[in-house]
C-alpha positions as a LaTeX table, in Angstrom:
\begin{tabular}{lrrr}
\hline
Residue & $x$ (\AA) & $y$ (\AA) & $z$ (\AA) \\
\hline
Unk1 & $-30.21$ & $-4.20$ & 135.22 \\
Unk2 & $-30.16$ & $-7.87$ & 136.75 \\
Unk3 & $-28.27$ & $-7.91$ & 139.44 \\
Unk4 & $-27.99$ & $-4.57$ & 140.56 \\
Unk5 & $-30.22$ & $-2.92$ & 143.18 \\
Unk6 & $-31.33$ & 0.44 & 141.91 \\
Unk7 & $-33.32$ & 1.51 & 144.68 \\
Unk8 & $-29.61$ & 1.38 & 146.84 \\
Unk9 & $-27.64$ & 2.61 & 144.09 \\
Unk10 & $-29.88$ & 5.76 & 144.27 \\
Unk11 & $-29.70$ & 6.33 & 148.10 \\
Unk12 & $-25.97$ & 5.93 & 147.32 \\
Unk13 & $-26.10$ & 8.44 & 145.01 \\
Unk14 & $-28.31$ & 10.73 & 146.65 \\
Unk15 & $-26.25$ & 10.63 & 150.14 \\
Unk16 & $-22.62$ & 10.83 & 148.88 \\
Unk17 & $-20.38$ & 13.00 & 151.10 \\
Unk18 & $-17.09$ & 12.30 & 149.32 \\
Unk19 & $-14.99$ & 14.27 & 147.44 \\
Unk20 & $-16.65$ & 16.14 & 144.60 \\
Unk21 & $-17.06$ & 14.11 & 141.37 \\
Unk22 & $-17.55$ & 16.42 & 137.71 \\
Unk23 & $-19.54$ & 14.12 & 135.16 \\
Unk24 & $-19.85$ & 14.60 & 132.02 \\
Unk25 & $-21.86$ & 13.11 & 129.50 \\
Unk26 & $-21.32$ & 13.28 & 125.55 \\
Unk27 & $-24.42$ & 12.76 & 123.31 \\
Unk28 & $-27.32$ & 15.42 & 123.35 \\
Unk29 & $-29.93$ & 12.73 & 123.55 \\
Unk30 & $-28.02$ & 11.63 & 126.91 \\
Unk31 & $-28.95$ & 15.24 & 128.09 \\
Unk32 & $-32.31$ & 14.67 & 127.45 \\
Unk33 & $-32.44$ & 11.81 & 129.30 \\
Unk34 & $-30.77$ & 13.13 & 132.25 \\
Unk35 & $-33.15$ & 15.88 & 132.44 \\
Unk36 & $-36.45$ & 14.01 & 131.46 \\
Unk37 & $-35.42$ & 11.22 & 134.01 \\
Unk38 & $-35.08$ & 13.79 & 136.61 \\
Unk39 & $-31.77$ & 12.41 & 137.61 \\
Unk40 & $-29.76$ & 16.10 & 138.69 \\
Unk41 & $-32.24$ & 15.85 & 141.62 \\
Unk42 & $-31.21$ & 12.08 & 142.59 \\
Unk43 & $-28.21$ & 13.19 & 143.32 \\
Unk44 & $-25.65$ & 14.24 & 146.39 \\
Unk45 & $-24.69$ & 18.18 & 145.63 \\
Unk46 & $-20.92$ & 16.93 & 145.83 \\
Unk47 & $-22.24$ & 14.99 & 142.24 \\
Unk48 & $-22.10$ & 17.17 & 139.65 \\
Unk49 & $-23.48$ & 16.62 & 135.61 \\
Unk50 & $-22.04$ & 18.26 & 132.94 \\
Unk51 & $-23.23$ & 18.49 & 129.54 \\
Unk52 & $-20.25$ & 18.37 & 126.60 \\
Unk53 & $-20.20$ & 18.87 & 123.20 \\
Unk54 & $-22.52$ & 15.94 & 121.86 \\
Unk55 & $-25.11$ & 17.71 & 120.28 \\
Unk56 & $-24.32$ & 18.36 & 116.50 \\
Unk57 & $-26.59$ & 21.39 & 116.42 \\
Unk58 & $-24.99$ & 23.10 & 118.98 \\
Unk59 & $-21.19$ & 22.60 & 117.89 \\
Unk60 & $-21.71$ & 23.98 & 113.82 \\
Unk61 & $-20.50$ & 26.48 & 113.54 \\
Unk62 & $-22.04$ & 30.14 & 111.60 \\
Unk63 & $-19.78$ & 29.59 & 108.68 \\
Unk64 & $-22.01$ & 26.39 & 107.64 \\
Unk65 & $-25.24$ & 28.39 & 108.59 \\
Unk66 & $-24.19$ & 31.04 & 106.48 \\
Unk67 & $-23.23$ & 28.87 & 103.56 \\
Unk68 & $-26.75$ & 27.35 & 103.78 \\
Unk69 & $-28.54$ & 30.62 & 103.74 \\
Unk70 & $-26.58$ & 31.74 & 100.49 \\
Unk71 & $-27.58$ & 28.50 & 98.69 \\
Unk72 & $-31.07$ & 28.86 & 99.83 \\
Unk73 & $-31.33$ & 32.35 & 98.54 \\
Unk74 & $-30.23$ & 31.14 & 94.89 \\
Unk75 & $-33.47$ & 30.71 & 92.91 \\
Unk76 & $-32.42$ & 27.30 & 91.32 \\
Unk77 & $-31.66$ & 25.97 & 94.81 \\
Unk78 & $-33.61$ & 24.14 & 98.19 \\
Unk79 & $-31.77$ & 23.64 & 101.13 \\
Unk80 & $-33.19$ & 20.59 & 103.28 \\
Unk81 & $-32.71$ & 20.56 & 107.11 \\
Unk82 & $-33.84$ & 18.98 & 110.42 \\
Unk83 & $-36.17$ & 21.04 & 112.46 \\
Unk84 & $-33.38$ & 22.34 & 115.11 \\
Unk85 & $-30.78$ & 23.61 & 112.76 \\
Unk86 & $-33.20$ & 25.67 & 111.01 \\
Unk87 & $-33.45$ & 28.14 & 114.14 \\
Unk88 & $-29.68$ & 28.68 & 114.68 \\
Unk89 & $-28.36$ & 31.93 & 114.04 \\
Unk90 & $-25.26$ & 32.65 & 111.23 \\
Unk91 & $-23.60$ & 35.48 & 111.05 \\
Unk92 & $-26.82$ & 37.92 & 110.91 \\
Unk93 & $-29.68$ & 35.49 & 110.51 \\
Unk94 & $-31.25$ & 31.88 & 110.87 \\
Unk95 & $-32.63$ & 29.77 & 108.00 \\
Unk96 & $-35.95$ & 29.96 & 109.69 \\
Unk97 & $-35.58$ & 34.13 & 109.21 \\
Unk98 & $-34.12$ & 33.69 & 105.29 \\
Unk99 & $-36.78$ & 31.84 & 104.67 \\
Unk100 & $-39.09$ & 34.40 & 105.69 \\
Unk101 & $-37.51$ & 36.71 & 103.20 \\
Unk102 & $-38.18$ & 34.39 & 100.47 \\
Unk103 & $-35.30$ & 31.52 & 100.71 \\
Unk104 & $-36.20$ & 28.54 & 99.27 \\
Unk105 & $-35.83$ & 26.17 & 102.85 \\
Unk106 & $-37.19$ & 23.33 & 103.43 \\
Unk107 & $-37.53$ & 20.78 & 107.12 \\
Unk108 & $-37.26$ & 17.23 & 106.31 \\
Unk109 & $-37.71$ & 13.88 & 109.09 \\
Unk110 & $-35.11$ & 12.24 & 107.23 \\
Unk111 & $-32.07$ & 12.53 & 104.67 \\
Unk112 & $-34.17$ & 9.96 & 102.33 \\
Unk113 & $-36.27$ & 12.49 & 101.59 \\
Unk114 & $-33.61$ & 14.35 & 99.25 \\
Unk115 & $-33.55$ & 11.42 & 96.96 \\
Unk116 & $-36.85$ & 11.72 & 96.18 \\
Unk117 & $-37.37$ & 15.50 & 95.95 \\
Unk118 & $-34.12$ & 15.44 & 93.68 \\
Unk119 & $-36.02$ & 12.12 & 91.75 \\
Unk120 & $-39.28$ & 14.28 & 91.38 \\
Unk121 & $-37.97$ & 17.81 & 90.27 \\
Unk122 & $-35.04$ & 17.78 & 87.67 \\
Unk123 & $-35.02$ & 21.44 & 87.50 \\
Unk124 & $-33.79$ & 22.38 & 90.88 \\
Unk125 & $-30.76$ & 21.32 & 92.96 \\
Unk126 & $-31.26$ & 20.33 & 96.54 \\
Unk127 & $-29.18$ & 20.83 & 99.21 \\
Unk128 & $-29.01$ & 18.43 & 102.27 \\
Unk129 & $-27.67$ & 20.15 & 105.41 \\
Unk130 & $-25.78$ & 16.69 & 106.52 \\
Unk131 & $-24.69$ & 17.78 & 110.30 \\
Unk132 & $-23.99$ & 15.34 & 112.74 \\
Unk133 & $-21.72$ & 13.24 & 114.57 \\
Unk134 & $-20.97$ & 9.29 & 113.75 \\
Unk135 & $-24.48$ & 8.21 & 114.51 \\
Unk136 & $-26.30$ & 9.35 & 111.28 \\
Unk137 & $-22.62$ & 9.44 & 109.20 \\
Unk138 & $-23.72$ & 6.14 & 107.95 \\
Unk139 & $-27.29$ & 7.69 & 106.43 \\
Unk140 & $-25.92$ & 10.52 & 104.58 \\
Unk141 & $-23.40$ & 7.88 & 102.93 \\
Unk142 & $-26.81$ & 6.03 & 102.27 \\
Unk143 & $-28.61$ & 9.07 & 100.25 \\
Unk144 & $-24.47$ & 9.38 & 98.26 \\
Unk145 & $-25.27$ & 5.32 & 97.32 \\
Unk146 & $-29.09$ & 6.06 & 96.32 \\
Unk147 & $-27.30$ & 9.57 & 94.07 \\
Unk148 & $-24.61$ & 7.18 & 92.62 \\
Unk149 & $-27.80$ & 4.42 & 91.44 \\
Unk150 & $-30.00$ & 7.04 & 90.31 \\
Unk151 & $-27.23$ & 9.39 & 88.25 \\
Unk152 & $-28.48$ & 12.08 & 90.11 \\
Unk153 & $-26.82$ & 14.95 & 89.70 \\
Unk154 & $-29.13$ & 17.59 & 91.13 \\
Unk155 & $-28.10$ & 16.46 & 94.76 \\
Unk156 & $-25.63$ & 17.81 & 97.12 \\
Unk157 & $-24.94$ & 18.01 & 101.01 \\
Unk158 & $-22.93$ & 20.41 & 102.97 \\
Unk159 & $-21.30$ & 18.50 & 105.85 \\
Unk160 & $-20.34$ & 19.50 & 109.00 \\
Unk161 & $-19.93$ & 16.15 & 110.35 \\
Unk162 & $-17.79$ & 15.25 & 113.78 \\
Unk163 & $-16.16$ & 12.80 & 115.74 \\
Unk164 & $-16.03$ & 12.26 & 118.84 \\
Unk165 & $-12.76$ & 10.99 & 120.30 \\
Unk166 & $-10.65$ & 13.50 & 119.14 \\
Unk167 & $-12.83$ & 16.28 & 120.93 \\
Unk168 & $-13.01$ & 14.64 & 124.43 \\
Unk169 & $-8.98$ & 14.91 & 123.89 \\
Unk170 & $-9.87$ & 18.18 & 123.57 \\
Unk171 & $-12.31$ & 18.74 & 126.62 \\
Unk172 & $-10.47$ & 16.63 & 128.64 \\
Unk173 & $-7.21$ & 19.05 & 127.96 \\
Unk174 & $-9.33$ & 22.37 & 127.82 \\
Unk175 & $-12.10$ & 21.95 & 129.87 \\
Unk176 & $-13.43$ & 22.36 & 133.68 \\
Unk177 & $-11.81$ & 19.15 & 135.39 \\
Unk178 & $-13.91$ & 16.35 & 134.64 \\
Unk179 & $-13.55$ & 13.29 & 136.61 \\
Unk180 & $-15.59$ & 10.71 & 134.45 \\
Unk181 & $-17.60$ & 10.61 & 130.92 \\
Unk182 & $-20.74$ & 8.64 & 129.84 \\
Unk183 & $-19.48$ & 7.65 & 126.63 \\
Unk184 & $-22.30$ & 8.52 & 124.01 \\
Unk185 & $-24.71$ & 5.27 & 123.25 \\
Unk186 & $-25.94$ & 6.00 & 120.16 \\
Unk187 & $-22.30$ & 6.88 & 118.61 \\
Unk188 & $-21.16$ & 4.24 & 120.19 \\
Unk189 & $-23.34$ & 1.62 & 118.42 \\
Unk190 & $-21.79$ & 2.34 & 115.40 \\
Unk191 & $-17.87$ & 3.25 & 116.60 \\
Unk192 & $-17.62$ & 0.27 & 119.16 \\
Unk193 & $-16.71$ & 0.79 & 122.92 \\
Unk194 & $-12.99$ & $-0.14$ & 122.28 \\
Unk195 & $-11.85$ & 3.74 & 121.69 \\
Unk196 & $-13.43$ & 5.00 & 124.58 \\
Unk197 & $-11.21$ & 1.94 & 126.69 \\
Unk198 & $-8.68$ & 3.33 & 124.57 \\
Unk199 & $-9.51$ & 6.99 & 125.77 \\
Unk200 & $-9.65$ & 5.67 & 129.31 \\
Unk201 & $-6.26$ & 4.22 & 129.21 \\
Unk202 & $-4.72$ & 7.42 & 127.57 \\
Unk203 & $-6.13$ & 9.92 & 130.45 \\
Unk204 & $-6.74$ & 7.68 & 133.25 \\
Unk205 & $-10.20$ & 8.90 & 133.62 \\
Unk206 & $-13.27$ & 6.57 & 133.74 \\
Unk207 & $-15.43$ & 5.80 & 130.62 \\
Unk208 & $-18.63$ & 4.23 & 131.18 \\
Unk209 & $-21.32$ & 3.18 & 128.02 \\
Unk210 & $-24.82$ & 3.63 & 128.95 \\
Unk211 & $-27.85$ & 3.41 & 127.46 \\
Unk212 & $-31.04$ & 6.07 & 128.20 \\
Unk213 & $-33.21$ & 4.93 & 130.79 \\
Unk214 & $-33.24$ & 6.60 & 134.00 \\
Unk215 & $-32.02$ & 3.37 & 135.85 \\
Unk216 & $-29.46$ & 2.72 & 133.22 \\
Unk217 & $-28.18$ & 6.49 & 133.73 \\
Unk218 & $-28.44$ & 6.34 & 137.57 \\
Unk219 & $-26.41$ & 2.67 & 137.19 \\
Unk220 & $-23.83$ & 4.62 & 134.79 \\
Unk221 & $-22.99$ & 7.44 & 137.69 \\
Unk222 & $-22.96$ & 5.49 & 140.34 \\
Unk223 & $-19.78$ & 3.51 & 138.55 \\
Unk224 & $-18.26$ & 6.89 & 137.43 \\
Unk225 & $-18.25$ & 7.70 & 141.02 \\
Unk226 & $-16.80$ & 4.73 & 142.38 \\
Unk227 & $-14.01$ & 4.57 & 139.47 \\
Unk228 & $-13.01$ & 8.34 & 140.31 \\
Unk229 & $-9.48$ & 9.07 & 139.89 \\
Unk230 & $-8.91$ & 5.08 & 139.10 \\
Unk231 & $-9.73$ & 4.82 & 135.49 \\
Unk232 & $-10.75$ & 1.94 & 133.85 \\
Unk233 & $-13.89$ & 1.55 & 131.39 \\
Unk234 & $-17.43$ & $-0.21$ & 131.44 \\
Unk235 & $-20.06$ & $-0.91$ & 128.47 \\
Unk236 & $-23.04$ & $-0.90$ & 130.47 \\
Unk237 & $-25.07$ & $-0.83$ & 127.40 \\
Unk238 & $-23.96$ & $-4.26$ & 125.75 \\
Unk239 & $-27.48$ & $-5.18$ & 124.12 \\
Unk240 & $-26.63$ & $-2.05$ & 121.44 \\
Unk241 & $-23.04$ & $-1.79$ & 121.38 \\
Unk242 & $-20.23$ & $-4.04$ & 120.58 \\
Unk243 & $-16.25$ & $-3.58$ & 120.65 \\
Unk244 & $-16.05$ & $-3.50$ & 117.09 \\
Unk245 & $-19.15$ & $-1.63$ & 116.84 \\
Unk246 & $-21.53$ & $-1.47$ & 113.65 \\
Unk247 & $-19.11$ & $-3.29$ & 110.75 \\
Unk248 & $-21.29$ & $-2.48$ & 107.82 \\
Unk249 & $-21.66$ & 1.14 & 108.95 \\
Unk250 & $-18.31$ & 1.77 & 109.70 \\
Unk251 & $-17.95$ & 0.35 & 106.05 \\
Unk252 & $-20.51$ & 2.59 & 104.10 \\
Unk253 & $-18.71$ & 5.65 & 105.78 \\
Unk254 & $-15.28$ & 4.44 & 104.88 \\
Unk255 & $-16.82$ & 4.16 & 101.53 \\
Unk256 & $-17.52$ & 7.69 & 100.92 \\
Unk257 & $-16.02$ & 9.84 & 103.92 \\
Unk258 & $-12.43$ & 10.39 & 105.19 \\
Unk259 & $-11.40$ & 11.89 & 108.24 \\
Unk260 & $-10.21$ & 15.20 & 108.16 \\
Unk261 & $-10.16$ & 18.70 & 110.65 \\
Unk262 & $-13.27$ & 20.41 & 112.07 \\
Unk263 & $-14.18$ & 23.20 & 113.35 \\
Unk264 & $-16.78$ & 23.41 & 116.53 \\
Unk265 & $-18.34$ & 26.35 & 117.98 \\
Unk266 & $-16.32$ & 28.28 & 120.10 \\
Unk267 & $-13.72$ & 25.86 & 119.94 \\
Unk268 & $-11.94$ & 26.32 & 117.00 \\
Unk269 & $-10.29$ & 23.67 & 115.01 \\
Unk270 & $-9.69$ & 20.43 & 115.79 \\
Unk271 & $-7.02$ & 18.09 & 113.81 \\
Unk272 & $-8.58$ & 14.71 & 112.74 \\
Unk273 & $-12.02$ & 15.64 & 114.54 \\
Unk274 & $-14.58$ & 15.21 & 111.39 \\
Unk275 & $-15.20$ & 13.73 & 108.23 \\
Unk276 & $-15.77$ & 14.81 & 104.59 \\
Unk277 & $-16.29$ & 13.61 & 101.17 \\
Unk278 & $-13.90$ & 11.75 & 99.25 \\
Unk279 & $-12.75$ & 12.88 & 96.03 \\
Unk280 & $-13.89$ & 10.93 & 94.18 \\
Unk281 & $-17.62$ & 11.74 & 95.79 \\
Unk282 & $-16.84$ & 15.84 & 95.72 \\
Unk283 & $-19.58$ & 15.85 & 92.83 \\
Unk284 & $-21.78$ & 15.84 & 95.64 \\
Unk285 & $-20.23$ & 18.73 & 97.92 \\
Unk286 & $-22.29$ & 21.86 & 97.84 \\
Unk287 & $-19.44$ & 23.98 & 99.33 \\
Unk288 & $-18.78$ & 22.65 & 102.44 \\
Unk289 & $-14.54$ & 23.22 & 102.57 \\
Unk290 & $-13.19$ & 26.18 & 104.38 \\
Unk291 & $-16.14$ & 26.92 & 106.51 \\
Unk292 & $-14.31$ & 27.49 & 109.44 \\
Unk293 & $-15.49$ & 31.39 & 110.48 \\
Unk294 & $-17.46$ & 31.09 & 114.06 \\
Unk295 & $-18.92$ & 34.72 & 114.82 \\
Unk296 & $-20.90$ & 33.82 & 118.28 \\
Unk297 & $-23.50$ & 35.88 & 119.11 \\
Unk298 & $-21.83$ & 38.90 & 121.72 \\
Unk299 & $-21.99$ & 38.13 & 125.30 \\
Unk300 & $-22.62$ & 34.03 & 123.72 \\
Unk301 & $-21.10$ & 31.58 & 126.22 \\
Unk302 & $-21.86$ & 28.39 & 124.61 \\
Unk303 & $-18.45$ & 27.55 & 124.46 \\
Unk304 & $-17.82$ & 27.54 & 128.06 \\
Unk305 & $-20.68$ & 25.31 & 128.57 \\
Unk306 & $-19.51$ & 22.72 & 126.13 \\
Unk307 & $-16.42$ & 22.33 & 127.81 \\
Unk308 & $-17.85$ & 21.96 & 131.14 \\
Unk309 & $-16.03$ & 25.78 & 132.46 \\
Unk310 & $-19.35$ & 27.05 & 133.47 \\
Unk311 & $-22.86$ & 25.69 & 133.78 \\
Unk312 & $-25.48$ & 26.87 & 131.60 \\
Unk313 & $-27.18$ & 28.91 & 134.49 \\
Unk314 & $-24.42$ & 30.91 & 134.95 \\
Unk315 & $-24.10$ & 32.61 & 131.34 \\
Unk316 & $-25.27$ & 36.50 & 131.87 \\
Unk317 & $-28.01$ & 36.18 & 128.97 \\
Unk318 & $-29.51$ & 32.45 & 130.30 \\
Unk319 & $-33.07$ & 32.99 & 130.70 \\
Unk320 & $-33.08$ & 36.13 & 130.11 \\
Unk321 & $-31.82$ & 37.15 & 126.30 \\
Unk322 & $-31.79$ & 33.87 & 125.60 \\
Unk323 & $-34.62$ & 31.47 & 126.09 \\
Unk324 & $-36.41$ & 28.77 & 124.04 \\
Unk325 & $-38.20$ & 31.09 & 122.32 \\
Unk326 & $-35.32$ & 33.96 & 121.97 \\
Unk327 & $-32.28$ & 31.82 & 121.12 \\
Unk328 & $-29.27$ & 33.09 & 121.51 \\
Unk329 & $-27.10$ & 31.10 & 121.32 \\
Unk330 & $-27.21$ & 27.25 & 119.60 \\
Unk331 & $-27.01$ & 25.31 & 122.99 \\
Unk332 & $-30.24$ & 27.05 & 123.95 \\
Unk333 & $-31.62$ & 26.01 & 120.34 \\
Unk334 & $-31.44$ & 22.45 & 120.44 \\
Unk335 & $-33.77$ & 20.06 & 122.54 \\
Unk336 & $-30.68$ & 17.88 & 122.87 \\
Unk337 & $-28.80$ & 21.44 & 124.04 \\
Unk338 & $-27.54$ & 21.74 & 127.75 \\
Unk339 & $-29.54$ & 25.08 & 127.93 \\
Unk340 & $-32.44$ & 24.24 & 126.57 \\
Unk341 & $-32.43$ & 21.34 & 129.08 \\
Unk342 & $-31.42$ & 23.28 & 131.86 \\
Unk343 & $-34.34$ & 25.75 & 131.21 \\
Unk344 & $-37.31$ & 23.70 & 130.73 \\
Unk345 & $-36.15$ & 21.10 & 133.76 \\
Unk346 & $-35.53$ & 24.18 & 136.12 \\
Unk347 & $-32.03$ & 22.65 & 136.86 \\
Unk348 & $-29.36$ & 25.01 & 138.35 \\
\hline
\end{tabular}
């Protein structure tokens, strides 16, 4: 932040009276951020933030939740999961509710942990639900190499893995008007800033890398507004992220994972958007091809949010069907999720 005077950036920001600027940022933990930080309040009303699809939970789609609660149910078979995915609803239930009618489902901290469940107990398969965008990619092709050394054969993952420039094509074609992104910084560490330059160049609409603090944020908007309707790009988050990115992760992932389609929630599918196993790895696939069906809950607008078409606060069911506690829908599921955010920060 040398160099820059926060405390006028944010009187800047705060008194702005030009023409009306639509952010939006890409990576869940960026929503956080913005919400912990405060930074919706910072801000001139002609300044508005706009959470996209960059939380993994939020964008899988019931299909995969589905296909997870039929392996669970086998009785020679534990699905593994992080603690968020675990309360989003399939078709007619969540893992959290399967498992309360006897599926074998178990929350993990981290994709390591299969190896040494599958290690420790030979008679049972395990499951890893491996959802997420390029940012933990490079682990689940980590627990493949462990599999490969070990000869395990007991271990699978279903993947519902994403990438992200192909859907800010789509936002950017499909969604509410948005005038400038915050590239994600923690996909970005491992990608490089080069394709979001490249993504600038294609749309002419700004692209700005930035890290999580609240000064780093409040530095990253304050550029986005001042490069409105000019383009151009900025990695204001240079200590983490590199044009070429992470080499040797981009390498493990190459290793085992090709790009392919995917399908997000509410969206549909979208060409060259994800990744899955190579053949020659589809040992380790517990099912995960074809798992395209999306059944939102009725009255469910999380794909309007995504896409930046409506805010959160203006969905009939927010805070009111769905809440924190009452899900409805997997944006209000997530702690990364623009609902979820929008409800326990009281922004509107």
């Amino acid at each position: 932040m040398a160099g820059f005077d926060i405390k006028k950036i944010a009187e800047e920001l705060k008194n702005y009276d030009g023409d009306e600027v639509r952010i939006m940022e890409v990576c869940g933990t960026h929503t956080a951020a913005i919400s912990e930080n405060g930074i919706p309040s910072m801000l001139s009303d002609k300044i508005k933030l706009i959470s996209g699809p960059g939380c993994p939970v939020c964008v899988t789609v019931t299909a995969v939740i589905d296909k997870l609660i039929e392996l669970s149910m086998r009785s020679d078979t534990v699905v593994l999961t992080f603690g968020d995915l675990i309360r989003v609803k399939g078709t007619s239930m969540s893992l959290a509710e399967a498992k309360g009618e006897g599926a074998h489902v178990k929350m993990v901290y981290s994709p390591m942990e299969t190896v040494k469940l599958a290690k420790e107990d030979s008679d049972h398969n395990y499951v890893f639900a491996a959802i997420g965008f390029e940012t933990t990619t490079p682990v689940y092709a980590m627990v493949l190499e462990e599999a490969e050394k070990n000869n395990l054969d007991n271990l699978k993952l279903l993947t519902s893995l994403k990438t992200m420039p192909e859907v800010i094509r789509y936002v950017v074609k499909n969604g509410g008007g948005i005038d400038g992104f915050i590239a994600p910084g923690h996909v970005a560490t491992i990608t490089g800033s080069d394709i979001y330059k490249e993504l600038s160049e294609e749309f002419g609409i700004p692209f700005v890398v930035s890290g999580f603090e609240g000064a780093q944020l409040l530095l990253t908007i304050y550029s986005l507004v001042k490069m409105k309707g000019k383009g151009g790009f900025k990695n204001l988050y240079k200590s983490a992220v590199k044009e070429e990115g992470n080499i040797k992760a981009k390498e493990i992932i190459e290793k085992y994972f090709k790009a392919s389609d995917a399908s997000w929630r509410g969206m549909g599918k979208i060409p060259g958007s994800g990744l899955i196993l190579r053949e020659e790895y589809k040992k380790y696939d517990a099912g995960s091809d074809m798992l395209d069906e999306d059944n939102m809950p009725p009255g469910c607008r999380c794909a309007d949010v995504l896409v930046g078409k409506i805010k959160p606060c203006d969905c009939p069911m927010f805070g009111k069907k769905c809440t924190p506690d009452t899900a409805h829908g997997a944006c209000m599921v997530s702690t990364e999720g623009s609902c979820y955010n929008y409800f326990v920060s009281g922004r509107r």
